[in-house]
């Protein structure tokens, strides 16, 4: 089976590197499925999952936005934060979710509201991905 190299990189360092059969994720423009030989592409990503098909199994990585770059031989995901499903600290994500929900209810200014909304989306994304492993 043909494969393509994938790296998921954050400011703290690499999170994942492997040869996979397919990469799929949600870009701001919609769902993307990348197979070996895909045309070059750069796409901004949503808070969501990067799904990697490897040896017939699917591995999940939580990403907090960022960019996906496709080159003929390689896919790179540059994310502000990224965690493999098995590395997600569920208690921490639950605490972040509750904190964000409290802030959203407190109805402070718009900046705090937007920050809390994004924190809530990151936490929900982590909990969903940790639950699917
Ligand atoms: P928190 O409020 O718990 O820090 P956050 O969404 O604000 O959550 P981020 O700013 O997205 O956190 O990430 C900061 C760093 O902590 C990143 O390296 C990220 O991978 C890591 N991280 C955040 N939450 C978790 C988690 N639940 N499990 C594992 N790593 C996490």
Coordinates of N, CA and C and ligand atoms in Angstrom, one line a residue:
X1 N 0.9 -1.2 0.0 CA 0.0 0.0 0.0 C 0.9 1.2 0.0
X2 N 0.5 2.2 -0.8 CA 1.3 3.5 -0.9 C 1.1 4.3 0.4
X3 N 2.2 5.0 0.8 CA 2.1 5.8 2.0 C 2.6 7.2 1.8
X4 N 2.3 8.1 2.7 CA 2.8 9.4 2.7 C 3.3 9.8 4.1
X5 N 4.4 10.5 4.1 CA 5.0 10.9 5.4 C 4.2 12.0 6.1
X6 N 4.0 11.9 7.4 CA 3.2 12.9 8.1 C 4.0 13.4 9.3
X7 N 4.1 14.7 9.5 CA 4.6 15.2 10.7 C 3.6 16.2 11.3
X8 N 3.4 16.1 12.6 CA 2.6 17.0 13.4 C 3.6 17.7 14.3
X9 N 3.7 19.0 14.2 CA 4.7 19.8 14.9 C 4.0 21.0 15.6
X10 N 4.5 21.2 16.8 CA 4.0 22.4 17.6 C 5.2 23.2 18.1
X11 N 5.0 24.4 18.6 CA 6.1 25.2 19.1 C 6.9 24.5 20.2
X12 N 6.3 23.5 20.8 CA 7.0 22.7 21.9 C 7.8 21.6 21.3
X13 N 7.6 21.3 20.0 CA 8.4 20.2 19.3 C 7.5 19.3 18.6
X14 N 8.1 18.2 18.0 CA 7.2 17.3 17.2 C 6.4 16.4 18.1
X15 N 5.1 16.1 17.6 CA 4.2 15.3 18.4 C 4.0 13.9 17.7
X16 N 4.2 13.9 16.4 CA 3.9 12.7 15.7 C 4.7 12.7 14.4
X17 N 5.2 11.5 14.0 CA 5.9 11.4 12.7 C 5.8 10.0 12.3
X18 N 5.2 9.7 11.1 CA 5.1 8.4 10.6 C 4.7 8.4 9.1
X19 N 4.8 7.2 8.5 CA 4.3 7.0 7.1 C 2.9 6.4 7.2
X20 N 2.0 7.1 6.6 CA 0.6 6.6 6.8 C -0.1 6.5 5.4
X21 N -1.2 5.8 5.4 CA -2.0 5.6 4.1 C -2.9 6.7 3.8
X22 N -3.3 7.4 4.8 CA -4.3 8.6 4.5 C -4.3 9.5 5.7
X23 N -4.4 10.8 5.5 CA -4.6 11.8 6.5 C -5.9 12.5 6.3
X24 N -6.8 12.5 7.3 CA -8.0 13.3 7.1 C -8.2 14.3 8.3
X25 N -8.7 15.4 8.0 CA -9.0 16.4 9.0 C -10.0 17.5 8.5
X26 N -10.3 18.4 9.4 CA -11.3 19.4 9.1 C -10.5 20.7 8.9
X27 N -10.5 21.2 7.6 CA -10.0 22.5 7.4 C -11.1 23.5 7.5
X28 N -10.7 24.8 7.5 CA -11.8 25.8 7.6 C -12.7 25.8 6.4
X29 N -12.2 25.3 5.3 CA -13.0 25.2 4.1 C -13.8 23.9 4.0
X30 N -13.6 23.0 4.9 CA -14.3 21.7 4.9 C -13.4 20.5 5.1
X31 N -14.0 19.3 5.1 CA -13.2 18.1 5.3 C -12.2 17.9 4.2
X32 N -11.0 17.4 4.7 CA -9.9 17.1 3.7 C -9.5 15.7 3.9
X33 N -9.3 15.0 2.8 CA -8.7 13.6 2.8 C -7.5 13.6 1.9
X34 N -6.4 13.3 2.5 CA -5.1 13.4 1.7 C -4.6 12.0 1.6
X35 N -4.5 11.6 0.3 CA -3.8 10.3 0.0 C -2.5 10.6 -0.7
X36 N -1.6 9.6 -0.7 CA -0.3 9.8 -1.4 C -0.5 10.3 -2.8
X37 N 0.3 11.3 -3.2 CA 0.1 11.9 -4.5 C -0.8 13.1 -4.6
X38 N -1.3 13.5 -3.5 CA -2.3 14.6 -3.5 C -1.6 15.9 -4.0
X39 N -2.3 16.8 -4.6 CA -1.7 18.0 -5.1 C -1.2 18.9 -3.9
X40 N -0.2 19.7 -4.1 CA 0.3 20.6 -3.1 C -0.8 21.5 -2.6
X41 N -0.8 21.8 -1.3 CA -2.0 22.6 -0.7 C -1.5 23.1 0.6
X42 N -2.0 24.3 1.0 CA -1.9 24.8 2.3 C -3.3 25.2 2.8
X43 N -3.7 24.7 4.0 CA -5.0 25.0 4.5 C -5.0 25.3 6.0
X44 N -5.7 26.3 6.4 CA -5.9 26.6 7.8 C -6.9 25.5 8.4
X45 N -6.5 25.1 9.6 CA -7.3 24.0 10.3 C -8.2 24.6 11.4
X46 N -9.3 23.9 11.6 CA -10.2 24.1 12.8 C -9.6 23.4 14.0
X47 N -10.1 23.8 15.2 CA -9.9 22.9 16.4 C -10.6 21.6 16.1
X48 N -9.9 20.5 16.1 CA -10.5 19.3 15.7 C -9.5 18.1 15.8
X49 N -9.8 17.1 15.0 CA -9.0 15.9 15.0 C -8.2 15.8 13.7
X50 N -7.0 15.3 13.8 CA -6.3 14.8 12.6 C -6.4 13.3 12.7
X51 N -6.9 12.6 11.6 CA -7.1 11.2 11.6 C -6.0 10.6 10.7
X52 N -5.3 9.6 11.2 CA -4.2 9.0 10.4 C -4.5 7.6 10.3
X53 N -4.6 7.1 9.0 CA -4.8 5.7 8.7 C -3.5 5.0 8.5
X54 N -3.2 4.1 9.4 CA -1.9 3.4 9.4 C -2.0 2.0 9.6
X55 N -1.5 1.1 8.7 CA -1.7 -0.3 8.9 C -3.2 -0.7 9.1
X56 N -4.0 0.0 8.4 CA -5.5 -0.3 8.5 C -6.2 0.2 9.7
X57 N -5.4 0.8 10.7 CA -6.0 1.3 11.9 C -6.0 2.8 11.8
X58 N -6.9 3.5 12.6 CA -7.0 4.9 12.6 C -6.4 5.5 13.9
X59 N -5.5 6.4 13.8 CA -4.9 7.1 15.0 C -5.5 8.5 15.0
X60 N -5.7 9.0 16.2 CA -6.3 10.3 16.3 C -5.4 11.3 17.1
X61 N -5.3 12.5 16.6 CA -4.5 13.6 17.2 C -5.4 14.8 17.4
X62 N -5.5 15.3 18.6 CA -6.3 16.5 18.8 C -5.4 17.7 18.4
X63 N -5.9 18.6 17.6 CA -5.2 19.8 17.3 C -6.0 21.1 17.6
X64 N -5.3 22.1 18.0 CA -6.0 23.4 18.4 C -5.8 24.4 17.2
X65 N -6.3 24.1 16.1 CA -6.1 24.9 14.9 C -4.7 24.8 14.4
X66 N -4.3 25.7 13.4 CA -3.0 25.7 12.8 C -3.1 25.5 11.3
X67 N -2.1 25.0 10.7 CA -2.1 24.8 9.2 C -1.7 23.4 8.8
X68 N -2.2 23.0 7.7 CA -1.8 21.8 7.1 C -1.1 22.1 5.7
X69 N 0.0 21.6 5.5 CA 0.7 21.8 4.3 C 1.0 20.4 3.6
X70 N 0.5 20.3 2.3 CA 0.7 19.1 1.6 C 1.8 19.3 0.5
X71 N 2.8 18.5 0.5 CA 3.8 18.5 -0.5 C 3.8 17.1 -1.2
X72 N 4.4 16.9 -2.3 CA 4.2 15.6 -3.0 C 4.6 14.5 -2.1
X73 N 5.6 14.6 -1.3 CA 6.1 13.5 -0.5 C 5.8 13.6 1.0
X74 N 5.1 14.7 1.4 CA 5.0 14.9 2.9 C 3.8 15.8 3.2
X75 N 3.1 15.4 4.3 CA 2.1 16.3 4.9 C 2.6 16.8 6.2
X76 N 2.6 18.1 6.4 CA 3.0 18.7 7.7 C 1.8 19.4 8.3
X77 N 1.6 19.1 9.6 CA 0.6 19.9 10.4 C 1.3 20.7 11.4
X78 N 1.1 22.0 11.3 CA 1.7 23.0 12.2 C 0.6 23.4 13.1
X79 N 0.7 23.1 14.4 CA -0.4 23.4 15.3 C 0.1 24.1 16.5
X80 N -0.7 25.0 17.1 CA -0.4 25.7 18.3 C -0.2 24.7 19.4
X81 N -1.2 23.7 19.5 CA -1.1 22.6 20.4 C -1.6 21.3 19.8
X82 N -1.0 20.2 20.1 CA -1.5 18.9 19.5 C -1.1 17.8 20.5
X83 N -2.1 16.9 20.6 CA -1.9 15.8 21.5 C -2.4 14.5 20.9
X84 N -1.6 13.4 21.0 CA -2.1 12.1 20.6 C -3.2 11.7 21.5
X85 N -4.2 10.9 21.0 CA -5.4 10.6 21.9 C -4.9 10.0 23.2
X86 N -3.9 9.1 23.2 CA -3.5 8.4 24.4 C -2.8 9.4 25.4
X87 N -2.3 10.5 24.9 CA -1.6 11.5 25.8 C -2.5 12.5 26.4
X88 N -3.8 12.5 26.1 CA -4.7 13.5 26.6 C -5.0 13.3 28.0
X89 N -4.8 14.3 28.8 CA -5.1 14.2 30.3 C -6.6 14.6 30.4
X90 N -7.4 13.6 30.6 CA -8.9 13.8 30.6 C -9.3 14.7 31.8
X91 N -8.7 14.5 33.0 CA -9.1 15.3 34.1 C -8.8 16.8 33.9
X92 N -7.6 17.0 33.2 CA -7.3 18.4 32.9 C -8.3 19.0 31.9
X93 N -8.6 18.2 30.9 CA -9.6 18.8 29.9 C -10.9 19.0 30.5
X94 N -11.4 18.1 31.4 CA -12.6 18.3 32.1 C -12.6 19.6 32.9
X95 N -11.5 19.8 33.6 CA -11.3 21.1 34.4 C -11.4 22.3 33.5
X96 N -10.7 22.2 32.4 CA -10.6 23.3 31.5 C -12.1 23.6 30.9
X97 N -12.8 22.5 30.7 CA -14.2 22.7 30.1 C -15.0 23.4 31.2
X98 N -14.9 23.0 32.5 CA -15.8 23.6 33.5 C -15.4 25.0 33.7
X99 N -14.1 25.3 33.7 CA -13.6 26.7 33.9 C -14.2 27.6 32.7
X100 N -14.1 27.1 31.5 CA -14.6 27.9 30.4 C -16.1 28.1 30.5
X101 N -16.8 27.1 30.9 CA -18.3 27.2 31.0 C -18.6 28.3 32.1
X102 N -17.9 28.3 33.2 CA -18.1 29.3 34.2 C -17.9 30.7 33.7
X103 N -16.8 30.8 32.9 CA -16.5 32.1 32.3 C -17.5 32.6 31.3
X104 N -18.0 31.6 30.6 CA -19.1 32.0 29.6 C -20.3 32.5 30.3
X105 N -20.6 31.9 31.4 CA -21.8 32.3 32.2 C -21.7 33.6 32.9
X106 N -20.4 33.9 33.2 CA -20.1 35.2 33.9 C -20.4 36.4 33.1
X107 N -20.5 36.2 31.7 CA -20.8 37.3 30.8 C -19.9 38.5 31.0
X108 N -18.6 38.4 30.9 CA -17.7 39.5 31.0 C -17.6 40.2 29.6
X109 N -16.5 40.9 29.3 CA -16.4 41.6 28.0 C -16.2 40.6 26.9
X110 N -16.2 41.1 25.6 CA -16.2 40.2 24.4 C -14.9 39.4 24.3
X111 N -13.8 40.1 24.8 CA -12.5 39.4 24.7 C -12.5 38.1 25.5
X112 N -12.9 38.3 26.8 CA -13.0 37.1 27.7 C -13.9 36.1 27.1
X113 N -15.0 36.5 26.5 CA -16.0 35.6 26.0 C -15.4 34.8 24.9
X114 N -14.7 35.4 24.0 CA -14.1 34.7 22.8 C -13.1 33.8 23.3
X115 N -12.3 34.2 24.3 CA -11.2 33.3 24.8 C -11.8 32.1 25.5
X116 N -12.9 32.3 26.3 CA -13.5 31.2 27.0 C -14.2 30.2 26.0
X117 N -14.7 30.8 24.9 CA -15.4 30.0 23.9 C -14.3 29.1 23.2
X118 N -13.2 29.6 22.9 CA -12.1 28.8 22.3 C -11.6 27.8 23.2
X119 N -11.4 28.2 24.5 CA -10.9 27.2 25.5 C -11.9 26.0 25.7
X120 N -13.2 26.4 25.6 CA -14.3 25.4 25.7 C -14.2 24.4 24.5
X121 N -14.0 25.0 23.3 CA -13.9 24.1 22.1 C -12.7 23.2 22.2
X122 N -11.6 23.7 22.7 CA -10.4 22.9 22.8 C -10.6 21.7 23.8
X123 N -11.3 22.1 24.9 CA -11.5 21.1 25.9 C -12.5 20.0 25.4
X124 N -13.5 20.4 24.7 CA -14.5 19.4 24.2 C -13.8 18.5 23.2
X125 N -13.0 19.1 22.3 CA -12.3 18.4 21.3 C -11.4 17.3 22.0
X126 N -10.7 17.7 23.0 CA -9.8 16.8 23.7 C -10.6 15.6 24.3
X127 N -11.7 16.0 24.9 CA -12.5 14.9 25.6 C -13.1 14.0 24.5
X128 N -13.6 14.5 23.4 CA -14.1 13.6 22.4 C -13.0 12.7 21.8
X129 N -11.8 13.2 21.6 CA -10.8 12.4 21.0 C -10.3 11.4 22.0
X130 N -10.1 11.8 23.3 CA -9.7 10.8 24.3 C -10.7 9.7 24.4
X131 N -12.0 10.0 24.2 CA -13.0 9.0 24.4 C -13.1 8.0 23.2
X132 N -12.5 8.4 22.1 CA -12.6 7.6 20.9 C -11.4 6.7 20.7
X133 N -10.4 6.7 21.6 CA -9.2 5.9 21.3 C -9.5 4.4 21.6
Ligands
LIG1 P1 -5.5 24.3 30.0 O1 -6.4 25.4 30.5 O2 -5.7 23.0 30.7 O3 -4.0 24.7 29.9 P2 -5.7 25.0 27.2 O4 -6.7 24.6 26.2 O5 -5.7 26.4 27.6 O6 -5.9 24.0 28.5 P3 -3.5 25.0 25.5 O7 -3.0 26.4 25.6 O8 -4.2 24.6 24.2 O9 -4.2 24.5 26.8 O10 -2.2 24.0 25.6 C1 -1.0 24.3 26.4 C2 -0.2 23.1 26.4 O11 -0.8 22.1 27.3 C3 0.0 22.4 25.1 O12 1.3 21.8 25.0 C4 -1.0 21.3 25.1 O13 -0.7 20.2 24.2 C5 -1.1 20.9 26.5 N1 -2.4 20.4 27.0 C6 -3.5 21.2 27.2 N2 -4.5 20.5 27.7 C7 -4.1 19.2 27.7 C8 -4.7 17.9 28.1 N3 -6.0 17.9 28.5 N4 -3.9 16.8 28.0 C9 -2.7 16.9 27.5 N5 -2.0 18.0 27.2 C10 -2.7 19.2 27.2

